[in-house]
């Protein structure tokens, strides 16, 4: 019974790892689209990445804050300054709470 439980936990861990990999790829693609000026296409990918990371790592994880930061930058480029500032502030607070010493600019 112990061995079966260990195998089940390993399978779940592998699934979470692959889900996190998909979330990372979505984040990377969203950033690439944003850099290419395809801002409206970038936002849904960043949102999906953020949701997956929050579900897997917790809502206040620094990797969730990274996506929030990038979403804020996209909103800034779209001219939605109020939304951009809200997302950027939220990202900064999350990183500060997590003890991230250096916040990238």
mmCIF file of N, CA, C and O in Angstrom:
data_model
loop_
_atom_site.group_PDB
_atom_site.id
_atom_site.type_symbol
_atom_site.label_atom_id
_atom_site.label_comp_id
_atom_site.label_asym_id
_atom_site.label_seq_id
_atom_site.Cartn_x
_atom_site.Cartn_y
_atom_site.Cartn_z
ATOM 1 N N UNK A 1 0.825 -1.183 0.000
ATOM 2 C CA UNK A 1 0.000 0.000 0.000
ATOM 3 C C UNK A 1 0.871 1.248 0.000
ATOM 4 O O UNK A 1 0.583 2.198 -0.699
ATOM 5 N N UNK A 2 1.958 1.247 0.751
ATOM 6 C CA UNK A 2 2.847 2.391 0.800
ATOM 7 C C UNK A 2 3.485 2.687 -0.540
ATOM 8 O O UNK A 2 3.641 3.838 -0.924
ATOM 9 N N UNK A 3 3.853 1.634 -1.256
ATOM 10 C CA UNK A 3 4.482 1.825 -2.567
ATOM 11 C C UNK A 3 3.493 2.429 -3.559
ATOM 12 O O UNK A 3 3.828 3.321 -4.332
ATOM 13 N N UNK A 4 2.240 1.967 -3.536
ATOM 14 C CA UNK A 4 1.215 2.498 -4.437
ATOM 15 C C UNK A 4 0.957 3.971 -4.137
ATOM 16 O O UNK A 4 0.803 4.780 -5.049
ATOM 17 N N UNK A 5 0.934 4.309 -2.860
ATOM 18 C CA UNK A 5 0.721 5.704 -2.477
ATOM 19 C C UNK A 5 1.877 6.565 -2.979
ATOM 20 O O UNK A 5 1.672 7.647 -3.501
ATOM 21 N N UNK A 6 3.089 6.063 -2.861
ATOM 22 C CA UNK A 6 4.256 6.798 -3.337
ATOM 23 C C UNK A 6 4.221 7.001 -4.841
ATOM 24 O O UNK A 6 4.560 8.071 -5.340
ATOM 25 N N UNK A 7 3.779 5.959 -5.564
ATOM 26 C CA UNK A 7 3.676 6.089 -7.016
ATOM 27 C C UNK A 7 2.604 7.108 -7.401
ATOM 28 O O UNK A 7 2.793 7.906 -8.322
ATOM 29 N N UNK A 8 1.489 7.089 -6.691
ATOM 30 C CA UNK A 8 0.417 8.047 -6.974
ATOM 31 C C UNK A 8 0.891 9.472 -6.722
ATOM 32 O O UNK A 8 0.599 10.380 -7.504
ATOM 33 N N UNK A 9 1.638 9.667 -5.646
ATOM 34 C CA UNK A 9 2.165 11.005 -5.350
ATOM 35 C C UNK A 9 3.161 11.449 -6.415
ATOM 36 O O UNK A 9 3.179 12.604 -6.815
ATOM 37 N N UNK A 10 3.968 10.525 -6.911
ATOM 38 C CA UNK A 10 4.933 10.856 -7.957
ATOM 39 C C UNK A 10 4.222 11.241 -9.247
ATOM 40 O O UNK A 10 4.625 12.175 -9.941
ATOM 41 N N UNK A 11 3.142 10.534 -9.560
ATOM 42 C CA UNK A 11 2.365 10.853 -10.759
ATOM 43 C C UNK A 11 1.754 12.240 -10.623
ATOM 44 O O UNK A 11 1.829 13.060 -11.536
ATOM 45 N N UNK A 12 1.173 12.516 -9.450
ATOM 46 C CA UNK A 12 0.587 13.844 -9.234
ATOM 47 C C UNK A 12 1.649 14.926 -9.326
ATOM 48 O O UNK A 12 1.422 15.981 -9.907
ATOM 49 N N UNK A 13 2.805 14.685 -8.763
ATOM 50 C CA UNK A 13 3.892 15.662 -8.824
ATOM 51 C C UNK A 13 4.319 15.890 -10.270
ATOM 52 O O UNK A 13 4.580 17.026 -10.674
ATOM 53 N N UNK A 14 4.368 14.822 -11.065
ATOM 54 C CA UNK A 14 4.707 14.962 -12.481
ATOM 55 C C UNK A 14 3.670 15.762 -13.240
ATOM 56 O O UNK A 14 3.986 16.593 -14.086
ATOM 57 N N UNK A 15 2.394 15.540 -12.918
ATOM 58 C CA UNK A 15 1.323 16.303 -13.560
ATOM 59 C C UNK A 15 1.434 17.774 -13.203
ATOM 60 O O UNK A 15 1.281 18.641 -14.056
ATOM 61 N N UNK A 16 1.692 18.063 -11.929
ATOM 62 C CA UNK A 16 1.846 19.450 -11.518
ATOM 63 C C UNK A 16 3.049 20.073 -12.213
ATOM 64 O O UNK A 16 2.999 21.219 -12.626
ATOM 65 N N UNK A 17 4.119 19.305 -12.356
ATOM 66 C CA UNK A 17 5.297 19.812 -13.039
ATOM 67 C C UNK A 17 5.002 20.149 -14.486
ATOM 68 O O UNK A 17 5.419 21.184 -14.994
ATOM 69 N N UNK A 18 4.246 19.281 -15.161
ATOM 70 C CA UNK A 18 3.924 19.563 -16.555
ATOM 71 C C UNK A 18 2.959 20.731 -16.664
ATOM 72 O O UNK A 18 3.055 21.538 -17.593
ATOM 73 N N UNK A 19 2.021 20.874 -15.728
ATOM 74 C CA UNK A 19 1.107 22.017 -15.728
ATOM 75 C C UNK A 19 1.889 23.308 -15.522
ATOM 76 O O UNK A 19 1.593 24.321 -16.153
ATOM 77 N N UNK A 20 2.874 23.256 -14.667
ATOM 78 C CA UNK A 20 3.698 24.430 -14.429
ATOM 79 C C UNK A 20 4.533 24.759 -15.669
ATOM 80 O O UNK A 20 4.720 25.930 -16.002
ATOM 81 N N UNK A 21 4.975 23.743 -16.367
ATOM 82 C CA UNK A 21 5.720 23.954 -17.611
ATOM 83 C C UNK A 21 4.829 24.619 -18.653
ATOM 84 O O UNK A 21 5.255 25.558 -19.341
ATOM 85 N N UNK A 22 3.590 24.167 -18.764
ATOM 86 C CA UNK A 22 2.643 24.779 -19.702
ATOM 87 C C UNK A 22 2.395 26.231 -19.315
ATOM 88 O O UNK A 22 2.379 27.119 -20.173
ATOM 89 N N UNK A 23 2.238 26.487 -18.024
ATOM 90 C CA UNK A 23 2.032 27.862 -17.557
ATOM 91 C C UNK A 23 3.229 28.736 -17.911
ATOM 92 O O UNK A 23 3.068 29.889 -18.337
ATOM 93 N N UNK A 24 4.430 28.204 -17.760
ATOM 94 C CA UNK A 24 5.644 28.958 -18.097
ATOM 95 C C UNK A 24 5.709 29.251 -19.589
ATOM 96 O O UNK A 24 6.043 30.363 -20.004
ATOM 97 N N UNK A 25 5.362 28.258 -20.406
ATOM 98 C CA UNK A 25 5.376 28.459 -21.864
ATOM 99 C C UNK A 25 4.350 29.500 -22.276
ATOM 100 O O UNK A 25 4.611 30.333 -23.151
ATOM 101 N N UNK A 26 3.174 29.476 -21.649
ATOM 102 C CA UNK A 26 2.167 30.495 -21.940
ATOM 103 C C UNK A 26 2.672 31.882 -21.563
ATOM 104 O O UNK A 26 2.454 32.849 -22.287
ATOM 105 N N UNK A 27 3.342 31.960 -20.419
ATOM 106 C CA UNK A 27 3.908 33.241 -19.991
ATOM 107 C C UNK A 27 4.937 33.728 -21.004
ATOM 108 O O UNK A 27 4.901 34.886 -21.441
ATOM 109 N N UNK A 28 5.829 32.855 -21.404
ATOM 110 C CA UNK A 28 6.867 33.231 -22.374
ATOM 111 C C UNK A 28 6.261 33.668 -23.700
ATOM 112 O O UNK A 28 6.701 34.655 -24.298
ATOM 113 N N UNK A 29 5.246 32.943 -24.174
ATOM 114 C CA UNK A 29 4.602 33.304 -25.425
ATOM 115 C C UNK A 29 3.865 34.635 -25.294
ATOM 116 O O UNK A 29 3.917 35.472 -26.201
ATOM 117 N N UNK A 30 3.209 34.836 -24.162
ATOM 118 C CA UNK A 30 2.526 36.104 -23.932
ATOM 119 C C UNK A 30 3.492 37.274 -23.957
ATOM 120 O O UNK A 30 3.217 38.316 -24.568
ATOM 121 N N UNK A 31 4.639 37.118 -23.327
ATOM 122 C CA UNK A 31 5.659 38.172 -23.321
ATOM 123 C C UNK A 31 6.181 38.401 -24.740
ATOM 124 O O UNK A 31 6.350 39.550 -25.176
ATOM 125 N N UNK A 32 6.423 37.324 -25.480
ATOM 126 C CA UNK A 32 6.922 37.463 -26.848
ATOM 127 C C UNK A 32 5.901 38.183 -27.732
ATOM 128 O O UNK A 32 6.270 39.055 -28.529
ATOM 129 N N UNK A 33 4.632 37.836 -27.584
ATOM 130 C CA UNK A 33 3.591 38.514 -28.360
ATOM 131 C C UNK A 33 3.522 39.994 -27.999
ATOM 132 O O UNK A 33 3.375 40.847 -28.872
ATOM 133 N N UNK A 34 3.634 40.284 -26.721
ATOM 134 C CA UNK A 34 3.602 41.690 -26.279
ATOM 135 C C UNK A 34 4.768 42.458 -26.877
ATOM 136 O O UNK A 34 4.600 43.579 -27.373
ATOM 137 N N UNK A 35 5.944 41.866 -26.866
ATOM 138 C CA UNK A 35 7.125 42.529 -27.435
ATOM 139 C C UNK A 35 6.984 42.741 -28.932
ATOM 140 O O UNK A 35 7.549 43.682 -29.487
ATOM 141 N N UNK A 36 6.208 41.870 -29.578
ATOM 142 C CA UNK A 36 5.975 41.986 -31.015
ATOM 143 C C UNK A 36 4.824 42.947 -31.318
ATOM 144 O O UNK A 36 4.446 43.108 -32.475
ATOM 145 N N UNK A 37 4.271 43.553 -30.285
ATOM 146 C CA UNK A 37 3.179 44.499 -30.475
ATOM 147 C C UNK A 37 1.804 43.869 -30.565
ATOM 148 O O UNK A 37 0.823 44.554 -30.823
ATOM 149 N N UNK A 38 1.719 42.576 -30.336
ATOM 150 C CA UNK A 38 0.444 41.850 -30.409
ATOM 151 C C UNK A 38 -0.161 41.754 -29.011
ATOM 152 O O UNK A 38 -0.341 40.687 -28.452
ATOM 153 N N UNK A 39 -0.473 42.930 -28.466
ATOM 154 C CA UNK A 39 -0.851 43.077 -27.068
ATOM 155 C C UNK A 39 -2.147 42.356 -26.722
ATOM 156 O O UNK A 39 -2.237 41.703 -25.684
ATOM 157 N N UNK A 40 -3.150 42.474 -27.564
ATOM 158 C CA UNK A 40 -4.451 41.841 -27.278
ATOM 159 C C UNK A 40 -4.347 40.310 -27.309
ATOM 160 O O UNK A 40 -5.105 39.633 -26.622
ATOM 161 N N UNK A 41 -3.433 39.781 -28.072
ATOM 162 C CA UNK A 41 -3.215 38.334 -28.097
ATOM 163 C C UNK A 41 -2.428 37.880 -26.871
ATOM 164 O O UNK A 41 -2.558 36.732 -26.432
ATOM 165 N N UNK A 42 -1.608 38.756 -26.334
ATOM 166 C CA UNK A 42 -0.766 38.411 -25.194
ATOM 167 C C UNK A 42 -1.573 38.262 -23.907
ATOM 168 O O UNK A 42 -1.298 37.371 -23.095
ATOM 169 N N UNK A 43 -2.566 39.129 -23.719
ATOM 170 C CA UNK A 43 -3.294 39.148 -22.444
ATOM 171 C C UNK A 43 -3.939 37.822 -22.067
ATOM 172 O O UNK A 43 -3.789 37.382 -20.915
ATOM 173 N N UNK A 44 -4.667 37.128 -22.957
ATOM 174 C CA UNK A 44 -5.275 35.855 -22.539
ATOM 175 C C UNK A 44 -4.237 34.808 -22.121
ATOM 176 O O UNK A 44 -4.473 34.031 -21.188
ATOM 177 N N UNK A 45 -3.098 34.782 -22.804
ATOM 178 C CA UNK A 45 -2.050 33.822 -22.434
ATOM 179 C C UNK A 45 -1.466 34.151 -21.067
ATOM 180 O O UNK A 45 -1.216 33.249 -20.259
ATOM 181 N N UNK A 46 -1.262 35.426 -20.811
ATOM 182 C CA UNK A 46 -0.748 35.824 -19.498
ATOM 183 C C UNK A 46 -1.755 35.500 -18.404
ATOM 184 O O UNK A 46 -1.383 35.038 -17.320
ATOM 185 N N UNK A 47 -3.024 35.701 -18.684
ATOM 186 C CA UNK A 47 -4.073 35.385 -17.709
ATOM 187 C C UNK A 47 -4.105 33.888 -17.410
ATOM 188 O O UNK A 47 -4.182 33.482 -16.247
ATOM 189 N N UNK A 48 -4.047 33.063 -18.448
ATOM 190 C CA UNK A 48 -4.032 31.607 -18.233
ATOM 191 C C UNK A 48 -2.808 31.175 -17.435
ATOM 192 O O UNK A 48 -2.904 30.319 -16.549
ATOM 193 N N UNK A 49 -1.668 31.761 -17.735
ATOM 194 C CA UNK A 49 -0.452 31.442 -17.005
ATOM 195 C C UNK A 49 -0.591 31.823 -15.537
ATOM 196 O O UNK A 49 -0.236 31.055 -14.646
ATOM 197 N N UNK A 50 -1.125 33.013 -15.302
ATOM 198 C CA UNK A 50 -1.290 33.477 -13.923
ATOM 199 C C UNK A 50 -2.241 32.570 -13.150
ATOM 200 O O UNK A 50 -1.964 32.198 -12.009
ATOM 201 N N UNK A 51 -3.359 32.199 -13.760
ATOM 202 C CA UNK A 51 -4.325 31.333 -13.086
ATOM 203 C C UNK A 51 -3.719 29.978 -12.737
ATOM 204 O O UNK A 51 -3.916 29.464 -11.630
ATOM 205 N N UNK A 52 -2.981 29.405 -13.677
ATOM 206 C CA UNK A 52 -2.361 28.097 -13.426
ATOM 207 C C UNK A 52 -1.310 28.190 -12.332
ATOM 208 O O UNK A 52 -1.260 27.340 -11.432
ATOM 209 N N UNK A 53 -0.471 29.204 -12.396
ATOM 210 C CA UNK A 53 0.560 29.366 -11.367
ATOM 211 C C UNK A 53 -0.073 29.577 -10.001
ATOM 212 O O UNK A 53 0.392 29.015 -9.004
ATOM 213 N N UNK A 54 -1.126 30.384 -9.943
ATOM 214 C CA UNK A 54 -1.794 30.627 -8.660
ATOM 215 C C UNK A 54 -2.382 29.340 -8.102
ATOM 216 O O UNK A 54 -2.290 29.074 -6.900
ATOM 217 N N UNK A 55 -2.983 28.533 -8.971
ATOM 218 C CA UNK A 55 -3.575 27.267 -8.529
ATOM 219 C C UNK A 55 -2.513 26.289 -8.041
ATOM 220 O O UNK A 55 -2.719 25.562 -7.068
ATOM 221 N N UNK A 56 -1.369 26.258 -8.711
ATOM 222 C CA UNK A 56 -0.318 25.290 -8.380
ATOM 223 C C UNK A 56 0.612 25.758 -7.264
ATOM 224 O O UNK A 56 1.081 24.946 -6.468
ATOM 225 N N UNK A 57 0.901 27.050 -7.231
ATOM 226 C CA UNK A 57 1.924 27.569 -6.316
ATOM 227 C C UNK A 57 1.369 28.428 -5.192
ATOM 228 O O UNK A 57 2.085 28.708 -4.231
ATOM 229 N N UNK A 58 0.137 28.867 -5.338
ATOM 230 C CA UNK A 58 -0.464 29.768 -4.356
ATOM 231 C C UNK A 58 -0.538 31.173 -4.942
ATOM 232 O O UNK A 58 0.321 31.586 -5.712
ATOM 233 N N UNK A 59 -1.585 31.886 -4.561
ATOM 234 C CA UNK A 59 -1.855 33.208 -5.136
ATOM 235 C C UNK A 59 -0.763 34.238 -4.893
ATOM 236 O O UNK A 59 -0.643 35.193 -5.631
ATOM 237 N N UNK A 60 0.009 34.069 -3.842
ATOM 238 C CA UNK A 60 1.010 35.073 -3.483
ATOM 239 C C UNK A 60 2.433 34.674 -3.843
ATOM 240 O O UNK A 60 3.384 35.263 -3.342
ATOM 241 N N UNK A 61 2.584 33.694 -4.693
ATOM 242 C CA UNK A 61 3.912 33.228 -5.083
ATOM 243 C C UNK A 61 4.585 34.259 -5.994
ATOM 244 O O UNK A 61 3.920 34.895 -6.826
ATOM 245 N N UNK A 62 5.891 34.455 -5.865
ATOM 246 C CA UNK A 62 6.595 35.421 -6.728
ATOM 247 C C UNK A 62 6.438 35.157 -8.226
ATOM 248 O O UNK A 62 6.460 36.092 -9.021
ATOM 249 N N UNK A 63 6.241 33.901 -8.619
ATOM 250 C CA UNK A 63 6.043 33.614 -10.045
ATOM 251 C C UNK A 63 4.692 34.124 -10.537
ATOM 252 O O UNK A 63 4.539 34.457 -11.710
ATOM 253 N N UNK A 64 3.712 34.198 -9.644
ATOM 254 C CA UNK A 64 2.422 34.807 -9.986
ATOM 255 C C UNK A 64 2.632 36.313 -10.129
ATOM 256 O O UNK A 64 2.107 36.945 -11.046
ATOM 257 N N UNK A 65 3.433 36.872 -9.239
ATOM 258 C CA UNK A 65 3.736 38.305 -9.303
ATOM 259 C C UNK A 65 4.443 38.667 -10.601
ATOM 260 O O UNK A 65 4.192 39.746 -11.163
ATOM 261 N N UNK A 66 5.286 37.784 -11.107
ATOM 262 C CA UNK A 66 5.967 38.042 -12.378
ATOM 263 C C UNK A 66 4.963 38.225 -13.515
ATOM 264 O O UNK A 66 5.106 39.117 -14.353
ATOM 265 N N UNK A 67 3.951 37.357 -13.546
ATOM 266 C CA UNK A 67 2.950 37.454 -14.605
ATOM 267 C C UNK A 67 2.108 38.717 -14.420
ATOM 268 O O UNK A 67 1.793 39.412 -15.386
ATOM 269 N N UNK A 68 1.760 39.025 -13.177
ATOM 270 C CA UNK A 68 1.009 40.258 -12.916
ATOM 271 C C UNK A 68 1.782 41.469 -13.420
ATOM 272 O O UNK A 68 1.204 42.398 -14.001
ATOM 273 N N UNK A 69 3.076 41.477 -13.190
ATOM 274 C CA UNK A 69 3.919 42.563 -13.654
ATOM 275 C C UNK A 69 3.837 42.684 -15.181
ATOM 276 O O UNK A 69 3.650 43.784 -15.719
ATOM 277 N N UNK A 70 3.958 41.569 -15.873
ATOM 278 C CA UNK A 70 3.910 41.602 -17.328
ATOM 279 C C UNK A 70 2.530 42.011 -17.836
ATOM 280 O O UNK A 70 2.414 42.746 -18.820
ATOM 281 N N UNK A 71 1.465 41.564 -17.161
ATOM 282 C CA UNK A 71 0.128 42.008 -17.536
ATOM 283 C C UNK A 71 0.005 43.516 -17.345
ATOM 284 O O UNK A 71 -0.605 44.201 -18.183
ATOM 285 N N UNK A 72 0.581 44.038 -16.280
ATOM 286 C CA UNK A 72 0.549 45.471 -16.047
ATOM 287 C C UNK A 72 1.238 46.238 -17.158
ATOM 288 O O UNK A 72 0.737 47.274 -17.616
ATOM 289 N N UNK A 73 2.362 45.736 -17.608
ATOM 290 C CA UNK A 73 3.093 46.394 -18.693
ATOM 291 C C UNK A 73 2.293 46.379 -19.997
ATOM 292 O O UNK A 73 2.301 47.359 -20.747
ATOM 293 N N UNK A 74 1.588 45.275 -20.259
ATOM 294 C CA UNK A 74 0.753 45.201 -21.458
ATOM 295 C C UNK A 74 -0.379 46.228 -21.367
ATOM 296 O O UNK A 74 -0.651 46.953 -22.325
ATOM 297 N N UNK A 75 -1.016 46.309 -20.211
ATOM 298 C CA UNK A 75 -2.092 47.284 -20.044
ATOM 299 C C UNK A 75 -1.569 48.713 -20.190
ATOM 300 O O UNK A 75 -2.256 49.570 -20.755
ATOM 301 N N UNK A 76 -0.366 48.940 -19.732
ATOM 302 C CA UNK A 76 0.240 50.263 -19.893
ATOM 303 C C UNK A 76 0.418 50.583 -21.376
ATOM 304 O O UNK A 76 0.091 51.685 -21.831
ATOM 305 N N UNK A 77 0.919 49.612 -22.141
ATOM 306 C CA UNK A 77 1.096 49.803 -23.577
ATOM 307 C C UNK A 77 -0.242 50.021 -24.287
ATOM 308 O O UNK A 77 -0.303 50.735 -25.288
ATOM 309 N N UNK A 78 -1.299 49.417 -23.764
ATOM 310 C CA UNK A 78 -2.628 49.587 -24.348
ATOM 311 C C UNK A 78 -3.258 50.927 -23.957
ATOM 312 O O UNK A 78 -4.320 51.282 -24.464
ATOM 313 N N UNK A 79 -2.610 51.640 -23.029
ATOM 314 C CA UNK A 79 -3.127 52.936 -22.604
ATOM 315 C C UNK A 79 -4.054 52.876 -21.409
ATOM 316 O O UNK A 79 -4.619 53.895 -21.004
ATOM 317 N N UNK A 80 -4.216 51.713 -20.812
ATOM 318 C CA UNK A 80 -5.065 51.565 -19.628
ATOM 319 C C UNK A 80 -4.198 51.745 -18.388
ATOM 320 O O UNK A 80 -3.820 50.787 -17.714
ATOM 321 N N UNK A 81 -3.885 52.997 -18.106
ATOM 322 C CA UNK A 81 -2.934 53.321 -17.043
ATOM 323 C C UNK A 81 -3.454 52.901 -15.680
ATOM 324 O O UNK A 81 -2.699 52.364 -14.857
ATOM 325 N N UNK A 82 -4.725 53.103 -15.425
ATOM 326 C CA UNK A 82 -5.299 52.744 -14.114
ATOM 327 C C UNK A 82 -5.144 51.245 -13.848
ATOM 328 O O UNK A 82 -4.706 50.835 -12.782
ATOM 329 N N UNK A 83 -5.491 50.418 -14.830
ATOM 330 C CA UNK A 83 -5.365 48.958 -14.669
ATOM 331 C C UNK A 83 -3.897 48.563 -14.546
ATOM 332 O O UNK A 83 -3.538 47.708 -13.740
ATOM 333 N N UNK A 84 -3.049 49.195 -15.354
ATOM 334 C CA UNK A 84 -1.619 48.895 -15.309
ATOM 335 C C UNK A 84 -1.054 49.170 -13.924
ATOM 336 O O UNK A 84 -0.345 48.325 -13.353
ATOM 337 N N UNK A 85 -1.361 50.342 -13.365
ATOM 338 C CA UNK A 85 -0.838 50.677 -12.041
ATOM 339 C C UNK A 85 -1.345 49.717 -10.977
ATOM 340 O O UNK A 85 -0.593 49.327 -10.083
ATOM 341 N N UNK A 86 -2.596 49.330 -11.077
ATOM 342 C CA UNK A 86 -3.152 48.384 -10.110
ATOM 343 C C UNK A 86 -2.391 47.056 -10.146
ATOM 344 O O UNK A 86 -2.001 46.509 -9.100
ATOM 345 N N UNK A 87 -2.169 46.530 -11.346
ATOM 346 C CA UNK A 87 -1.456 45.256 -11.485
ATOM 347 C C UNK A 87 0.000 45.375 -11.048
ATOM 348 O O UNK A 87 0.530 44.482 -10.373
ATOM 349 N N UNK A 88 0.660 46.455 -11.417
ATOM 350 C CA UNK A 88 2.061 46.644 -11.050
ATOM 351 C C UNK A 88 2.228 46.798 -9.542
ATOM 352 O O UNK A 88 3.160 46.239 -8.955
ATOM 353 N N UNK A 89 1.322 47.528 -8.914
ATOM 354 C CA UNK A 89 1.375 47.669 -7.442
ATOM 355 C C UNK A 89 1.141 46.334 -6.760
ATOM 356 O O UNK A 89 1.812 45.997 -5.783
ATOM 357 N N UNK A 90 0.163 45.583 -7.269
ATOM 358 C CA UNK A 90 -0.130 44.268 -6.699
ATOM 359 C C UNK A 90 1.090 43.359 -6.816
ATOM 360 O O UNK A 90 1.449 42.654 -5.863
ATOM 361 N N UNK A 91 1.741 43.368 -7.959
ATOM 362 C CA UNK A 91 2.939 42.560 -8.170
ATOM 363 C C UNK A 91 4.044 42.953 -7.191
ATOM 364 O O UNK A 91 4.687 42.092 -6.578
ATOM 365 N N UNK A 92 4.260 44.238 -7.061
ATOM 366 C CA UNK A 92 5.304 44.720 -6.150
ATOM 367 C C UNK A 92 5.025 44.303 -4.712
ATOM 368 O O UNK A 92 5.920 43.814 -4.016
ATOM 369 N N UNK A 93 3.793 44.449 -4.261
ATOM 370 C CA UNK A 93 3.435 44.056 -2.889
ATOM 371 C C UNK A 93 3.663 42.563 -2.672
ATOM 372 O O UNK A 93 4.157 42.151 -1.618
ATOM 373 N N UNK A 94 3.294 41.758 -3.654
ATOM 374 C CA UNK A 94 3.485 40.315 -3.528
ATOM 375 C C UNK A 94 4.963 39.975 -3.407
ATOM 376 O O UNK A 94 5.351 39.149 -2.573
ATOM 377 N N UNK A 95 5.789 40.620 -4.217
ATOM 378 C CA UNK A 95 7.225 40.350 -4.170
ATOM 379 C C UNK A 95 7.822 40.816 -2.846
ATOM 380 O O UNK A 95 8.679 40.135 -2.279
ATOM 381 N N UNK A 96 7.366 41.941 -2.358
ATOM 382 C CA UNK A 96 7.870 42.430 -1.070
ATOM 383 C C UNK A 96 7.474 41.484 0.058
ATOM 384 O O UNK A 96 8.281 41.183 0.931
ATOM 385 N N UNK A 97 6.221 41.007 0.039
ATOM 386 C CA UNK A 97 5.768 40.064 1.073
ATOM 387 C C UNK A 97 6.540 38.754 1.019
ATOM 388 O O UNK A 97 6.772 38.119 2.036
ATOM 389 N N UNK A 98 6.924 38.355 -0.185
ATOM 390 C CA UNK A 98 7.653 37.103 -0.359
ATOM 391 C C UNK A 98 9.131 37.248 -0.016
ATOM 392 O O UNK A 98 9.865 36.275 0.010
ATOM 393 N N UNK A 99 9.549 38.482 0.227
ATOM 394 C CA UNK A 99 10.946 38.704 0.590
ATOM 395 C C UNK A 99 11.890 38.767 -0.593
ATOM 396 O O UNK A 99 13.087 38.579 -0.437
ATOM 397 N N UNK A 100 11.344 38.999 -1.764
ATOM 398 C CA UNK A 100 12.192 39.145 -2.941
ATOM 399 C C UNK A 100 12.945 40.452 -2.778
ATOM 400 O O UNK A 100 12.350 41.519 -2.710
ATOM 401 N N UNK A 101 14.256 40.354 -2.661
ATOM 402 C CA UNK A 101 15.055 41.544 -2.370
ATOM 403 C C UNK A 101 15.162 42.480 -3.545
ATOM 404 O O UNK A 101 15.029 43.679 -3.402
ATOM 405 N N UNK A 102 15.441 41.944 -4.709
ATOM 406 C CA UNK A 102 15.633 42.794 -5.877
ATOM 407 C C UNK A 102 14.426 42.638 -6.786
ATOM 408 O O UNK A 102 14.116 41.555 -7.248
ATOM 409 N N UNK A 103 13.736 43.726 -7.020
ATOM 410 C CA UNK A 103 12.592 43.718 -7.912
ATOM 411 C C UNK A 103 13.086 44.212 -9.267
ATOM 412 O O UNK A 103 13.632 45.305 -9.379
ATOM 413 N N UNK A 104 12.933 43.361 -10.296
ATOM 414 C CA UNK A 104 13.425 43.736 -11.619
ATOM 415 C C UNK A 104 12.669 44.944 -12.146
ATOM 416 O O UNK A 104 11.519 45.147 -11.845
ATOM 417 N N UNK A 105 13.367 45.717 -12.982
ATOM 418 C CA UNK A 105 12.768 46.948 -13.495
ATOM 419 C C UNK A 105 12.291 46.786 -14.900
ATOM 420 O O UNK A 105 12.810 46.211 -15.729
#
